[in-house]
Amino acid sequence: MVEKGSATPTRGVNHIAVVSSDLERSARFYHDVLGMPLVSVTPNRDEPRSTHINVALGGGVNLSLFDFPDVAGQAVGGAGGLMHLALSLPRDRLEAI
């Protein structure tokens, strides 16, 4: 077991990439509802028909949202999947939602 505060080979998380079935709805939720700053909206460099949206989670970490409109129902590149993303929000923000 690694002890709390001990050195690790990485500097932490840069971004978390997730595929969205409704990119605009996902972006509205994270930006408009949760108030996360929109960092960028660009074409996906690996798949030009796909869009890549970054929202800031805090602490220098981005949530990268992707859509793949031409591969509905099919797995896209990458290994595994994301079971869930647990975000810590102030209680007053949670109550406002």
Short mmCIF file of N, CA and C in Angstrom, two decimals:
data_model
loop_
_atom_site.label_atom_id
_atom_site.label_comp_id
_atom_site.label_asym_id
_atom_site.label_seq_id
_atom_site.Cartn_x
_atom_site.Cartn_y
_atom_site.Cartn_z
N MET A 1 0.83 -1.19 0.00
CA MET A 1 0.00 0.00 0.00
C MET A 1 0.87 1.25 0.00
N VAL A 2 0.45 2.23 -0.77
CA VAL A 2 1.15 3.51 -0.80
C VAL A 2 0.67 4.35 0.38
N GLU A 3 1.60 4.92 1.09
CA GLU A 3 1.24 5.76 2.23
C GLU A 3 0.82 7.14 1.76
N LYS A 4 -0.13 7.72 2.44
CA LYS A 4 -0.61 9.06 2.11
C LYS A 4 0.56 10.04 2.10
N GLY A 5 0.64 10.82 1.03
CA GLY A 5 1.69 11.83 0.92
C GLY A 5 2.98 11.32 0.30
N SER A 6 3.04 10.03 -0.02
CA SER A 6 4.27 9.52 -0.62
C SER A 6 4.31 9.84 -2.11
N ALA A 7 5.50 9.82 -2.69
CA ALA A 7 5.69 10.16 -4.10
C ALA A 7 5.06 9.10 -5.01
N THR A 8 4.52 9.56 -6.13
CA THR A 8 3.98 8.66 -7.16
C THR A 8 4.63 9.01 -8.49
N PRO A 9 4.56 8.11 -9.47
CA PRO A 9 5.22 8.37 -10.74
C PRO A 9 4.50 9.37 -11.65
N THR A 10 3.29 9.79 -11.27
CA THR A 10 2.56 10.77 -12.09
C THR A 10 2.32 12.03 -11.28
N ARG A 11 1.90 13.08 -11.97
CA ARG A 11 1.58 14.35 -11.31
C ARG A 11 0.10 14.49 -11.04
N GLY A 12 -0.67 13.46 -11.32
CA GLY A 12 -2.10 13.51 -11.09
C GLY A 12 -2.88 13.34 -12.38
N VAL A 13 -4.15 13.67 -12.34
CA VAL A 13 -5.05 13.51 -13.49
C VAL A 13 -5.06 14.79 -14.31
N ASN A 14 -4.92 14.64 -15.63
CA ASN A 14 -5.01 15.77 -16.55
C ASN A 14 -6.44 15.95 -17.03
N HIS A 15 -7.05 14.84 -17.49
CA HIS A 15 -8.44 14.90 -17.94
C HIS A 15 -9.08 13.52 -17.85
N ILE A 16 -10.40 13.52 -17.87
CA ILE A 16 -11.19 12.30 -17.90
C ILE A 16 -12.02 12.38 -19.17
N ALA A 17 -11.90 11.39 -20.04
CA ALA A 17 -12.60 11.40 -21.32
C ALA A 17 -13.81 10.47 -21.26
N VAL A 18 -14.96 10.99 -21.64
CA VAL A 18 -16.19 10.19 -21.67
C VAL A 18 -16.92 10.43 -22.99
N VAL A 19 -17.61 9.40 -23.44
CA VAL A 19 -18.42 9.48 -24.65
C VAL A 19 -19.84 9.82 -24.23
N SER A 20 -20.43 10.77 -24.91
CA SER A 20 -21.79 11.21 -24.61
C SER A 20 -22.72 10.88 -25.76
N SER A 21 -23.91 10.38 -25.43
CA SER A 21 -24.90 10.12 -26.47
C SER A 21 -25.61 11.41 -26.90
N ASP A 22 -25.54 12.45 -26.08
CA ASP A 22 -26.14 13.75 -26.39
C ASP A 22 -25.18 14.82 -25.90
N LEU A 23 -24.25 15.20 -26.76
CA LEU A 23 -23.17 16.10 -26.38
C LEU A 23 -23.67 17.46 -25.91
N GLU A 24 -24.63 18.04 -26.62
CA GLU A 24 -25.15 19.35 -26.23
C GLU A 24 -25.81 19.30 -24.85
N ARG A 25 -26.58 18.25 -24.60
CA ARG A 25 -27.23 18.10 -23.30
C ARG A 25 -26.20 17.93 -22.19
N SER A 26 -25.18 17.12 -22.44
CA SER A 26 -24.12 16.91 -21.46
C SER A 26 -23.39 18.21 -21.16
N ALA A 27 -23.06 18.96 -22.21
CA ALA A 27 -22.36 20.24 -22.03
C ALA A 27 -23.22 21.22 -21.24
N ARG A 28 -24.52 21.28 -21.52
CA ARG A 28 -25.42 22.17 -20.77
C ARG A 28 -25.45 21.77 -19.29
N PHE A 29 -25.48 20.47 -19.01
CA PHE A 29 -25.52 20.02 -17.62
C PHE A 29 -24.26 20.46 -16.88
N TYR A 30 -23.10 20.12 -17.41
CA TYR A 30 -21.86 20.44 -16.71
C TYR A 30 -21.59 21.94 -16.65
N HIS A 31 -21.90 22.66 -17.73
CA HIS A 31 -21.61 24.10 -17.77
C HIS A 31 -22.74 24.92 -17.14
N ASP A 32 -23.96 24.75 -17.64
CA ASP A 32 -25.06 25.60 -17.20
C ASP A 32 -25.60 25.21 -15.81
N VAL A 33 -25.76 23.92 -15.56
CA VAL A 33 -26.34 23.49 -14.28
C VAL A 33 -25.29 23.47 -13.17
N LEU A 34 -24.14 22.81 -13.42
CA LEU A 34 -23.12 22.70 -12.38
C LEU A 34 -22.17 23.90 -12.34
N GLY A 35 -22.18 24.72 -13.40
CA GLY A 35 -21.36 25.92 -13.41
C GLY A 35 -19.89 25.71 -13.72
N MET A 36 -19.56 24.59 -14.34
CA MET A 36 -18.16 24.33 -14.68
C MET A 36 -17.77 25.16 -15.90
N PRO A 37 -16.63 25.82 -15.84
CA PRO A 37 -16.20 26.65 -16.97
C PRO A 37 -15.96 25.83 -18.24
N LEU A 38 -16.44 26.36 -19.35
CA LEU A 38 -16.18 25.75 -20.66
C LEU A 38 -14.78 26.12 -21.08
N VAL A 39 -13.94 25.13 -21.35
CA VAL A 39 -12.54 25.36 -21.71
C VAL A 39 -12.38 25.43 -23.23
N SER A 40 -12.98 24.47 -23.95
CA SER A 40 -12.82 24.45 -25.41
C SER A 40 -13.87 23.58 -26.06
N VAL A 41 -14.15 23.91 -27.33
CA VAL A 41 -15.00 23.09 -28.20
C VAL A 41 -14.26 22.97 -29.51
N THR A 42 -13.85 21.75 -29.87
CA THR A 42 -13.07 21.53 -31.08
C THR A 42 -13.48 20.24 -31.75
N PRO A 43 -13.15 20.10 -33.04
CA PRO A 43 -13.34 18.79 -33.67
C PRO A 43 -12.38 17.80 -33.01
N ASN A 44 -12.80 16.57 -32.91
CA ASN A 44 -11.94 15.52 -32.39
C ASN A 44 -10.82 15.28 -33.40
N ARG A 45 -9.58 15.39 -32.98
CA ARG A 45 -8.46 15.27 -33.92
C ARG A 45 -8.34 13.87 -34.51
N ASP A 46 -8.89 12.87 -33.82
CA ASP A 46 -8.81 11.49 -34.32
C ASP A 46 -10.00 11.11 -35.20
N GLU A 47 -11.11 11.83 -35.06
CA GLU A 47 -12.32 11.54 -35.82
C GLU A 47 -13.02 12.86 -36.11
N PRO A 48 -12.82 13.42 -37.31
CA PRO A 48 -13.32 14.77 -37.62
C PRO A 48 -14.82 14.96 -37.48
N ARG A 49 -15.62 13.90 -37.58
CA ARG A 49 -17.07 14.05 -37.43
C ARG A 49 -17.50 14.09 -35.97
N SER A 50 -16.56 13.86 -35.08
CA SER A 50 -16.81 13.86 -33.65
C SER A 50 -16.39 15.21 -33.06
N THR A 51 -17.11 15.67 -32.05
CA THR A 51 -16.79 16.92 -31.36
C THR A 51 -16.18 16.61 -30.00
N HIS A 52 -15.29 17.48 -29.57
CA HIS A 52 -14.55 17.32 -28.33
C HIS A 52 -14.79 18.59 -27.50
N ILE A 53 -15.46 18.45 -26.36
CA ILE A 53 -15.74 19.58 -25.48
C ILE A 53 -15.02 19.35 -24.15
N ASN A 54 -14.30 20.36 -23.69
CA ASN A 54 -13.65 20.29 -22.38
C ASN A 54 -14.32 21.25 -21.42
N VAL A 55 -14.66 20.76 -20.23
CA VAL A 55 -15.11 21.61 -19.13
C VAL A 55 -14.15 21.40 -17.97
N ALA A 56 -13.91 22.46 -17.21
CA ALA A 56 -12.96 22.40 -16.10
C ALA A 56 -13.64 21.82 -14.86
N LEU A 57 -13.04 20.75 -14.33
CA LEU A 57 -13.55 20.14 -13.10
C LEU A 57 -12.98 20.83 -11.87
N GLY A 58 -11.85 21.50 -12.03
CA GLY A 58 -11.15 22.12 -10.90
C GLY A 58 -9.82 21.43 -10.68
N GLY A 59 -8.91 22.13 -10.05
CA GLY A 59 -7.61 21.55 -9.76
C GLY A 59 -6.79 21.22 -10.99
N GLY A 60 -7.06 21.90 -12.11
CA GLY A 60 -6.33 21.64 -13.34
C GLY A 60 -6.79 20.41 -14.11
N VAL A 61 -7.92 19.82 -13.71
CA VAL A 61 -8.44 18.62 -14.36
C VAL A 61 -9.63 19.00 -15.23
N ASN A 62 -9.65 18.49 -16.46
CA ASN A 62 -10.77 18.71 -17.38
C ASN A 62 -11.60 17.45 -17.53
N LEU A 63 -12.88 17.64 -17.81
CA LEU A 63 -13.76 16.56 -18.25
C LEU A 63 -13.88 16.74 -19.75
N SER A 64 -13.44 15.75 -20.51
CA SER A 64 -13.48 15.80 -21.97
C SER A 64 -14.67 14.99 -22.45
N LEU A 65 -15.61 15.66 -23.09
CA LEU A 65 -16.82 15.02 -23.60
C LEU A 65 -16.69 14.83 -25.10
N PHE A 66 -17.01 13.65 -25.58
CA PHE A 66 -16.93 13.33 -27.00
C PHE A 66 -18.27 12.79 -27.47
N ASP A 67 -18.58 13.01 -28.74
CA ASP A 67 -19.68 12.29 -29.37
C ASP A 67 -19.11 11.58 -30.59
N PHE A 68 -19.74 10.49 -30.95
CA PHE A 68 -19.35 9.73 -32.14
C PHE A 68 -20.64 9.41 -32.89
N PRO A 69 -21.16 10.39 -33.64
CA PRO A 69 -22.49 10.24 -34.25
C PRO A 69 -22.60 9.09 -35.25
N ASP A 70 -21.51 8.66 -35.85
CA ASP A 70 -21.58 7.62 -36.87
C ASP A 70 -21.38 6.21 -36.34
N VAL A 71 -21.24 6.07 -35.03
CA VAL A 71 -21.01 4.73 -34.47
C VAL A 71 -22.02 4.41 -33.37
N ALA A 72 -23.26 4.83 -33.56
CA ALA A 72 -24.31 4.58 -32.56
C ALA A 72 -24.40 3.09 -32.24
N GLY A 73 -24.39 2.79 -30.97
CA GLY A 73 -24.53 1.41 -30.54
C GLY A 73 -23.27 0.58 -30.62
N GLN A 74 -22.18 1.16 -31.07
CA GLN A 74 -20.91 0.45 -31.19
C GLN A 74 -19.92 1.00 -30.18
N ALA A 75 -19.00 0.16 -29.78
CA ALA A 75 -17.93 0.63 -28.89
C ALA A 75 -16.98 1.50 -29.68
N VAL A 76 -16.43 2.51 -29.05
CA VAL A 76 -15.44 3.37 -29.69
C VAL A 76 -14.08 3.10 -29.06
N GLY A 77 -13.04 3.63 -29.69
CA GLY A 77 -11.68 3.38 -29.22
C GLY A 77 -11.48 3.70 -27.76
N GLY A 78 -10.58 2.97 -27.15
CA GLY A 78 -10.28 3.14 -25.74
C GLY A 78 -10.43 1.82 -25.03
N ALA A 79 -9.89 1.74 -23.86
CA ALA A 79 -9.96 0.49 -23.10
C ALA A 79 -10.91 0.66 -21.93
N GLY A 80 -11.83 -0.26 -21.79
CA GLY A 80 -12.73 -0.24 -20.64
C GLY A 80 -13.78 0.85 -20.73
N GLY A 81 -14.36 1.17 -19.60
CA GLY A 81 -15.39 2.19 -19.54
C GLY A 81 -15.36 2.87 -18.20
N LEU A 82 -16.10 3.91 -18.07
CA LEU A 82 -16.17 4.66 -16.82
C LEU A 82 -17.42 4.22 -16.07
N MET A 83 -17.24 3.70 -14.87
CA MET A 83 -18.38 3.25 -14.08
C MET A 83 -19.19 4.44 -13.58
N HIS A 84 -18.52 5.42 -13.02
CA HIS A 84 -19.17 6.67 -12.61
C HIS A 84 -18.11 7.72 -12.33
N LEU A 85 -18.56 8.95 -12.24
CA LEU A 85 -17.70 10.07 -11.91
C LEU A 85 -18.33 10.77 -10.71
N ALA A 86 -17.64 10.77 -9.60
CA ALA A 86 -18.16 11.37 -8.38
C ALA A 86 -17.53 12.75 -8.20
N LEU A 87 -18.34 13.79 -8.28
CA LEU A 87 -17.86 15.16 -8.14
C LEU A 87 -18.22 15.70 -6.77
N SER A 88 -17.32 16.42 -6.18
CA SER A 88 -17.56 17.05 -4.88
C SER A 88 -17.99 18.49 -5.12
N LEU A 89 -19.19 18.81 -4.65
CA LEU A 89 -19.73 20.17 -4.79
C LEU A 89 -20.10 20.72 -3.42
N PRO A 90 -20.03 22.03 -3.26
CA PRO A 90 -20.49 22.62 -1.99
C PRO A 90 -21.98 22.33 -1.78
N ARG A 91 -22.37 22.16 -0.54
CA ARG A 91 -23.77 21.81 -0.22
C ARG A 91 -24.77 22.82 -0.81
N ASP A 92 -24.45 24.11 -0.75
CA ASP A 92 -25.38 25.11 -1.28
C ASP A 92 -25.57 24.96 -2.78
N ARG A 93 -24.53 24.54 -3.48
CA ARG A 93 -24.64 24.31 -4.93
C ARG A 93 -25.52 23.10 -5.22
N LEU A 94 -25.36 22.05 -4.42
CA LEU A 94 -26.19 20.86 -4.57
C LEU A 94 -27.65 21.19 -4.32
N GLU A 95 -27.92 21.98 -3.29
CA GLU A 95 -29.29 22.34 -2.97
C GLU A 95 -29.91 23.21 -4.06
N ALA A 96 -29.09 24.02 -4.73
CA ALA A 96 -29.60 24.88 -5.81
C ALA A 96 -29.99 24.07 -7.03
N ILE A 97 -29.34 22.93 -7.21
CA ILE A 97 -29.64 22.07 -8.36
C ILE A 97 -30.93 21.34 -8.10
#
